[in-house]
mmCIF file of C-alpha atoms in Angstrom:
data_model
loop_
_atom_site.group_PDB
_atom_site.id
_atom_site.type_symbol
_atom_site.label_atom_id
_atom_site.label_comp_id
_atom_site.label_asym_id
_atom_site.label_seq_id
_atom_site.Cartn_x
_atom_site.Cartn_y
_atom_site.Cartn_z
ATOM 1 C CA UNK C 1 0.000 0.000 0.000
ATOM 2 C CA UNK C 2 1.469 3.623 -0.877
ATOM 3 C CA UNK C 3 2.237 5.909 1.595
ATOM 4 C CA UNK C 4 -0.929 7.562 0.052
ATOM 5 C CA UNK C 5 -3.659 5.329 0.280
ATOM 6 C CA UNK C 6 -2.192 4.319 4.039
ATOM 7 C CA UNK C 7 -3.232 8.308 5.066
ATOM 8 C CA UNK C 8 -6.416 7.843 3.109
ATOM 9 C CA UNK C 9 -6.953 4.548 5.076
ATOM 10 C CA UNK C 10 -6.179 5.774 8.077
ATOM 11 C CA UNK C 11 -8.493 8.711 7.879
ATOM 12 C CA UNK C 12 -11.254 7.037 6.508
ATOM 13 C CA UNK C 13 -11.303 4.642 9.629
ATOM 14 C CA UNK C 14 -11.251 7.732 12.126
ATOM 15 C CA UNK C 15 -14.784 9.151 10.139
ATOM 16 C CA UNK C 16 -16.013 5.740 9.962
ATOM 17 C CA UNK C 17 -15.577 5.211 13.877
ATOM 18 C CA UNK C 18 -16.719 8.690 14.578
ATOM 19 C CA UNK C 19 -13.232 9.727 16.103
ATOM 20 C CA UNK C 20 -13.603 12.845 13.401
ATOM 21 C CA UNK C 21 -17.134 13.779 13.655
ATOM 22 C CA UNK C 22 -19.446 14.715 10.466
ATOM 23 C CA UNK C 23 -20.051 18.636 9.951
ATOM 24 C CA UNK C 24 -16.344 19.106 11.731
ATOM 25 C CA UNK C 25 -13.194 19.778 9.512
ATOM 26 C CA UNK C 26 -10.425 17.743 9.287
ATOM 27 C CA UNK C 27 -6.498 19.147 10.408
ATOM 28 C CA UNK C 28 -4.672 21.174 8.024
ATOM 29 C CA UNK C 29 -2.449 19.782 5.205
ATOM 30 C CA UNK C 30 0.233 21.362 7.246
ATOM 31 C CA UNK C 31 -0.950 19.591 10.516
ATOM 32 C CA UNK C 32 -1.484 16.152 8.064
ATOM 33 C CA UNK C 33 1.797 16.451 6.819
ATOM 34 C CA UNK C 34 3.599 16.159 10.350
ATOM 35 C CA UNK C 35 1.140 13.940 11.615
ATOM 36 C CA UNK C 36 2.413 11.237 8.949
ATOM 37 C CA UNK C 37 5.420 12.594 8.046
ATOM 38 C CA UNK C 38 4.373 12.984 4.171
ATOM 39 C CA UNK C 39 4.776 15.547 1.623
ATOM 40 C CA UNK C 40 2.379 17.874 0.684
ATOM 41 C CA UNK C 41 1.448 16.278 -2.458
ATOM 42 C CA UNK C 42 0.603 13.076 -0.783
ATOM 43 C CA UNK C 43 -1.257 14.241 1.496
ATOM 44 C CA UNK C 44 -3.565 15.876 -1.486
ATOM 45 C CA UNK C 45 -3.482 12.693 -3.175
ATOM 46 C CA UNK C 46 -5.407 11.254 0.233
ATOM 47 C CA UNK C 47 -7.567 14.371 0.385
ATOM 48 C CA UNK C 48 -8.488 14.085 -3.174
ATOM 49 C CA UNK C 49 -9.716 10.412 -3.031
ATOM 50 C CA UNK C 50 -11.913 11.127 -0.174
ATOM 51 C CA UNK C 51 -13.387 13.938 -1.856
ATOM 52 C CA UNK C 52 -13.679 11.609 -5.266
ATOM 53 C CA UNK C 53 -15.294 8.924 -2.173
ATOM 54 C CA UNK C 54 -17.772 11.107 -1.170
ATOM 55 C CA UNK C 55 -16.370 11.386 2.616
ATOM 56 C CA UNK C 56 -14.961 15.117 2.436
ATOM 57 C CA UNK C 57 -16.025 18.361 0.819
ATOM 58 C CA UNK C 58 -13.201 21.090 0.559
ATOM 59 C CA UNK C 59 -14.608 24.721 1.071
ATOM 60 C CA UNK C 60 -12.262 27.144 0.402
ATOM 61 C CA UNK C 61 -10.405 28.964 2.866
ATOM 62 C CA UNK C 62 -11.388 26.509 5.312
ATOM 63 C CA UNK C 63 -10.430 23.099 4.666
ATOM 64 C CA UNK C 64 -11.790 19.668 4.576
ATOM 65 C CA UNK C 65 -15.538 19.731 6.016
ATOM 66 C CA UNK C 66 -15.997 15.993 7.020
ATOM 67 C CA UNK C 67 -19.555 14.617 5.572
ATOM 68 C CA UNK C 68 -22.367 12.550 6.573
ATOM 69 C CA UNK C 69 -21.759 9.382 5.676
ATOM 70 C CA UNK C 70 -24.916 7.648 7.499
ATOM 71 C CA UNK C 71 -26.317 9.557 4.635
ATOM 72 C CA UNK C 72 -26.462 7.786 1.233
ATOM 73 C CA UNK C 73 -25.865 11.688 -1.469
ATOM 74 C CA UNK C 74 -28.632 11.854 -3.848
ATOM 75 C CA UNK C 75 -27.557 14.356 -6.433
ATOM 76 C CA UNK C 76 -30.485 15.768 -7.957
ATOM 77 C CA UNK C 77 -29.455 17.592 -10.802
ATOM 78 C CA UNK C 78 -27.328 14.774 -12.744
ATOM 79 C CA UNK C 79 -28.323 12.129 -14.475
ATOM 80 C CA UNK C 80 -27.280 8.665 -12.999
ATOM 81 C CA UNK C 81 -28.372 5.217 -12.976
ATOM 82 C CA UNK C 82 -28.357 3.536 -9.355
ATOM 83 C CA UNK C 83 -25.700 1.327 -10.771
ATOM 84 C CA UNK C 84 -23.419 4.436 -11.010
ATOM 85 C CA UNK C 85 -24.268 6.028 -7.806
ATOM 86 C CA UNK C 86 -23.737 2.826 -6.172
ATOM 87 C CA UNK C 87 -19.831 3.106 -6.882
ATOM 88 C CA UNK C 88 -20.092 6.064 -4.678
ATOM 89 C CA UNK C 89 -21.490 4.071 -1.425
ATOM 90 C CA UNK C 90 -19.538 2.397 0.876
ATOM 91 C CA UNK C 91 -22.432 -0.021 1.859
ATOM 92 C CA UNK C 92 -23.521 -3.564 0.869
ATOM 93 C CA UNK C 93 -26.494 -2.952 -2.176
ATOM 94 C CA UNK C 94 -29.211 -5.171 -3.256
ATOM 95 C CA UNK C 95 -31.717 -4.560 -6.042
ATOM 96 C CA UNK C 96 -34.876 -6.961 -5.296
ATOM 97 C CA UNK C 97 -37.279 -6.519 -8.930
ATOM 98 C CA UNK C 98 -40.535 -6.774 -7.797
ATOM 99 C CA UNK C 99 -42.130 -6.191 -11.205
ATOM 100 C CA UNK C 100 -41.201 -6.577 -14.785
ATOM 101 C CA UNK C 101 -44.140 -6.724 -17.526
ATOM 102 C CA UNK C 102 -44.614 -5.149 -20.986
ATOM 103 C CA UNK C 103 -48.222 -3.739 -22.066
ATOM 104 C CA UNK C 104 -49.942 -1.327 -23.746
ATOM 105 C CA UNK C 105 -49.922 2.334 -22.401
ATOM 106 C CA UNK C 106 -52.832 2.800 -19.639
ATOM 107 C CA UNK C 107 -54.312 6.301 -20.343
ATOM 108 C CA UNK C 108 -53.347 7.652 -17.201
ATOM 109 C CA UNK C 109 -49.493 7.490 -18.639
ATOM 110 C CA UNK C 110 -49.911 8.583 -21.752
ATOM 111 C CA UNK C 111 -49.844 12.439 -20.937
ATOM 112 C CA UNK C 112 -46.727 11.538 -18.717
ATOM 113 C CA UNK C 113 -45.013 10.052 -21.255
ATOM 114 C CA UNK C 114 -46.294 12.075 -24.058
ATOM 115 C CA UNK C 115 -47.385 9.293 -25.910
ATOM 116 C CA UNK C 116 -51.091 8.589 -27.551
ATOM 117 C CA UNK C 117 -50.137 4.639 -28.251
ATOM 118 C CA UNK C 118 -47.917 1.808 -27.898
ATOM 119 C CA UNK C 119 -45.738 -0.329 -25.626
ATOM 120 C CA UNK C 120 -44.174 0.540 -22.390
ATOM 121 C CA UNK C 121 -42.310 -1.293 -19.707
ATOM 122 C CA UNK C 122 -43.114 -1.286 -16.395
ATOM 123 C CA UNK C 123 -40.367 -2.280 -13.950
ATOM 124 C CA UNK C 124 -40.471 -1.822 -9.935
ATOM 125 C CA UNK C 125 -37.596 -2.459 -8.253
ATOM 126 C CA UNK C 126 -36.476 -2.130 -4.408
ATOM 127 C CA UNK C 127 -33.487 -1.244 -3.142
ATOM 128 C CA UNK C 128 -31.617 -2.789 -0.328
ATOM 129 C CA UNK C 129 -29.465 -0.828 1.692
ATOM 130 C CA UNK C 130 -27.595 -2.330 4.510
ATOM 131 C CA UNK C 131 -29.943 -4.796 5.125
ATOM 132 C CA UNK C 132 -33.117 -2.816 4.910
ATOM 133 C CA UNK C 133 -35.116 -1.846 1.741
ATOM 134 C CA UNK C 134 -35.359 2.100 2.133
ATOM 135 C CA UNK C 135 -35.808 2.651 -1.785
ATOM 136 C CA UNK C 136 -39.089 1.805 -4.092
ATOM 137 C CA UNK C 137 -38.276 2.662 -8.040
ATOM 138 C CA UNK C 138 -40.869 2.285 -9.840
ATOM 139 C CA UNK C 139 -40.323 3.284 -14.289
ATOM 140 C CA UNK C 140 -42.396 3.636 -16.948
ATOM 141 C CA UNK C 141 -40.286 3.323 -20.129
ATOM 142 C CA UNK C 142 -41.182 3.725 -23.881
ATOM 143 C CA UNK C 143 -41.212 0.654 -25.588
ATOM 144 C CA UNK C 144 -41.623 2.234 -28.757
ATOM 145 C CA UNK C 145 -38.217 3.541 -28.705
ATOM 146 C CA UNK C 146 -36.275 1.697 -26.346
ATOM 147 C CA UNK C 147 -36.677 -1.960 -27.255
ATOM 148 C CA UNK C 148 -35.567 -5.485 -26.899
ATOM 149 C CA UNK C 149 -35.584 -4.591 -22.166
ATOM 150 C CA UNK C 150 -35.228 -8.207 -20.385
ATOM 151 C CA UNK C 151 -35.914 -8.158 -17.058
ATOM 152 C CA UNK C 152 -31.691 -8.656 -16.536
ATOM 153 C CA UNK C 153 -30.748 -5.324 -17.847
ATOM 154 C CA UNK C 154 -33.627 -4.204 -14.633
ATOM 155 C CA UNK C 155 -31.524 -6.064 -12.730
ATOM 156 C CA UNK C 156 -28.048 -4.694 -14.084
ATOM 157 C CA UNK C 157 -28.284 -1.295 -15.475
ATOM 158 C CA UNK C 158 -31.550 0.174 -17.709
ATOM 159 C CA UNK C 159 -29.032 2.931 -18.413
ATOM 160 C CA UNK C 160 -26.051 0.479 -19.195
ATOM 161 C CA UNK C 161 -28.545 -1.490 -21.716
ATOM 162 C CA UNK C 162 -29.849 1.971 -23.607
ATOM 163 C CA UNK C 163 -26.542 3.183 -23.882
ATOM 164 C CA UNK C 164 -23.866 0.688 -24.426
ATOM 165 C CA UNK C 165 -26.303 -2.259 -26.496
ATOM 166 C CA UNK C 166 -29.009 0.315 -28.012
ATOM 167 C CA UNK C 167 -26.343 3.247 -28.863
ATOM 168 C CA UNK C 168 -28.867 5.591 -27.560
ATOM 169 C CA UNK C 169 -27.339 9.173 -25.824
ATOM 170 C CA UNK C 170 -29.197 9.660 -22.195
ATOM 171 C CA UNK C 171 -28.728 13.575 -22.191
ATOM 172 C CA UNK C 172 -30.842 15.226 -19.202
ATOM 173 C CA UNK C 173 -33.853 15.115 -16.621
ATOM 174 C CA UNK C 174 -36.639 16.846 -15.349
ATOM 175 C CA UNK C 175 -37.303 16.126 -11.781
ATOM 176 C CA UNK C 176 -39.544 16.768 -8.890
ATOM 177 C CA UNK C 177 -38.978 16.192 -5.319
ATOM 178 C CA UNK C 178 -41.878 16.590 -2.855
ATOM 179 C CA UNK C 179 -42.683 14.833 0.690
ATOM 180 C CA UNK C 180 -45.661 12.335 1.133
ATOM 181 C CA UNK C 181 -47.028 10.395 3.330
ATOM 182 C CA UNK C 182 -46.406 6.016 2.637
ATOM 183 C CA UNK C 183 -48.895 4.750 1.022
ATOM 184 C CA UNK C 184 -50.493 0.394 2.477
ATOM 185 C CA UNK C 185 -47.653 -1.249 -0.961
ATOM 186 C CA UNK C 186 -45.018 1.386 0.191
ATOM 187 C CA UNK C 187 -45.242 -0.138 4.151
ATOM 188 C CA UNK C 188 -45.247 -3.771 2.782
ATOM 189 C CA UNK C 189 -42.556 -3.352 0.549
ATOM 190 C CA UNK C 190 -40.330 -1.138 2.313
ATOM 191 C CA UNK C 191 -38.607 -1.239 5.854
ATOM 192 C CA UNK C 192 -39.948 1.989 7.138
ATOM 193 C CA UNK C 193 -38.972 1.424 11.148
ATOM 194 C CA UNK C 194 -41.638 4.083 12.544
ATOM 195 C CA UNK C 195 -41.377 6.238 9.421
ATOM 196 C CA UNK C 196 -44.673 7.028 7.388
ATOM 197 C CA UNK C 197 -43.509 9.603 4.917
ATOM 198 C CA UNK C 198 -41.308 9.180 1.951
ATOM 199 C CA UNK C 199 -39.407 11.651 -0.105
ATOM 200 C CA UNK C 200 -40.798 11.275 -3.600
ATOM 201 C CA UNK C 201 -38.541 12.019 -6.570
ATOM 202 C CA UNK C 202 -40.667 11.922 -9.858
ATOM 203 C CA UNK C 203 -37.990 11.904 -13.034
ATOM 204 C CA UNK C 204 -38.736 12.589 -16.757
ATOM 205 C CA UNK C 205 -35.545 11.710 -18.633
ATOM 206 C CA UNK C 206 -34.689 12.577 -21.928
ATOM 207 C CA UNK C 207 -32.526 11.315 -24.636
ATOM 208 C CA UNK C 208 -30.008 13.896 -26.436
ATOM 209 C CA UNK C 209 -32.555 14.231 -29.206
ATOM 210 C CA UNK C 210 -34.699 15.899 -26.454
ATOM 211 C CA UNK C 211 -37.051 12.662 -26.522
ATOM 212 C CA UNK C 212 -38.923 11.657 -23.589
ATOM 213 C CA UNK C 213 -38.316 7.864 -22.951
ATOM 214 C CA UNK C 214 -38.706 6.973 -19.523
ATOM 215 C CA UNK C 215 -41.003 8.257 -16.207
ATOM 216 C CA UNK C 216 -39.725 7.512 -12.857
ATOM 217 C CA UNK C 217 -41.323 7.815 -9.261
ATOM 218 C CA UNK C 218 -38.831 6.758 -6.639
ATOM 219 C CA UNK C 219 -39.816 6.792 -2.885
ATOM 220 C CA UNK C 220 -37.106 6.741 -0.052
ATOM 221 C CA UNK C 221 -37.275 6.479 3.552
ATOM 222 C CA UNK C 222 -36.427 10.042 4.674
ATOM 223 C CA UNK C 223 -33.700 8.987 7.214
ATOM 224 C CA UNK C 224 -31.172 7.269 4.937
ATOM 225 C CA UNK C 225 -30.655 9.992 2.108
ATOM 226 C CA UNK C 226 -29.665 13.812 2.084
ATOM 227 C CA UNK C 227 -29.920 15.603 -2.153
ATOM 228 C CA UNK C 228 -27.529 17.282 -3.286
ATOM 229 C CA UNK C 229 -27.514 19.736 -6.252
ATOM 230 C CA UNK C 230 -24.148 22.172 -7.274
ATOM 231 C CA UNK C 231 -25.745 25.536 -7.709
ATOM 232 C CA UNK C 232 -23.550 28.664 -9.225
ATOM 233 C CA UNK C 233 -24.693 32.139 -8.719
ATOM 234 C CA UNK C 234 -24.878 34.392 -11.936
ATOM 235 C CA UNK C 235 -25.703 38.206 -12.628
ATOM 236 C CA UNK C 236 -28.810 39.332 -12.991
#
């Protein structure tokens, strides 16, 4: 192991165990470099792989703020399957499909999906988190254009399938987050502890064509997620 990854190690296990607390900041890369003896630049190397790790955010000016890692980061303005995101977590990850069919559009999805005809898919699929199923995906895909779904690319990656076997460009989203309260399937299917509301993120993604190919409503238990977003302020 490099003299690198040994500091990253080392300080990973401290946040882990709590010994550096979330919402504190971590020393200085001064302080880090006498604490281990390293040069600056490997002490940025550790820095910079818990920031690519999700563990630390660097604010300018004053350091490494130390995150909340009992907190899985949602971002909400990208685009990304839950196969990507999972990369990010430093949990064990289970995706139970509780529904796979193909059928004609209902009408009550064809204004969503701004279609008047046709096939869609209609996958729900729970996520396991630790043990305990906190996340309830449910899609509603266009079968028109994205064809040929098996309930294994559910399983894998939807995104994975459209991109790498159809060729198709996944470009950006439209998404809505509110708070409701668990519905009788939500309790059965999830592990919601004493929890009755769920934070509801409703997605309309689009393909770089500007095509609308797949609706999502996605329900978590509120305790087990914080969203993020990157916002930049402009002139008016």
């Amino acid at each position: 192991m490099s003299k690198y990854q040994m500091i990253y190690q080392n300080l990973l296990n401290k946040i882990k165990h709590k010994e550096i607390k979330s919402g504190s900041y971590l020393p200085s890369e001064n302080e880090l470099m006498k604490q281990y003896d390293a040069s600056r630049d490997t002490v940025r190397k550790a820095l910079n792989l818990l920031l690519q790790n999700g563990y630390i955010q660097k604010n300018k000016g004053k350091g490494s703020l130390v995150l909340d890692v009992d907190r899985i980061a949602f971002p909400v303005s990208g685009v990304t399957s839950f196969k990507e995101l999972q990369k990010t977590m430093h949990t064990d990850v289970e995706t139970i499909i509780q529904m796979f069919e193909e059928k004609d559009i209902p009408d009550d999805l064809k204004e969503e999906l701004y279609m008047n005809e046709g096939r869609i898919y209609h996958i729900e699929r729970v996520r396991k988190i630790d043990g305990d199923k906190v996340i309830l995906d449910t899609d509603f895909i266009n079968g028109n254009i994205i064809q040929g779904l098996k309930k294994e690319h559910a399983q894998n990656s939807l995104y994975e399938y459209i991109e790498k076997e159809l060729g198709l460009k996944i470009s950006f989203a439209r998404k809505e987050i509110t708070v409701v309260k668990a519905n009788q399937r939500e309790k059965e299917l999830l592990d919601m502890k004493d929890y009755d509301l769920v934070v509801c993120v409703k997605s309309y993604t689009y393909l770089e064509d500007a095509t609308l190919f797949q609706y999502t409503i996605a329900k978590h238990r509120p305790d087990k997620f914080r969203f993020v977003d990157f916002a930049r302020r402009t002139e008016l």
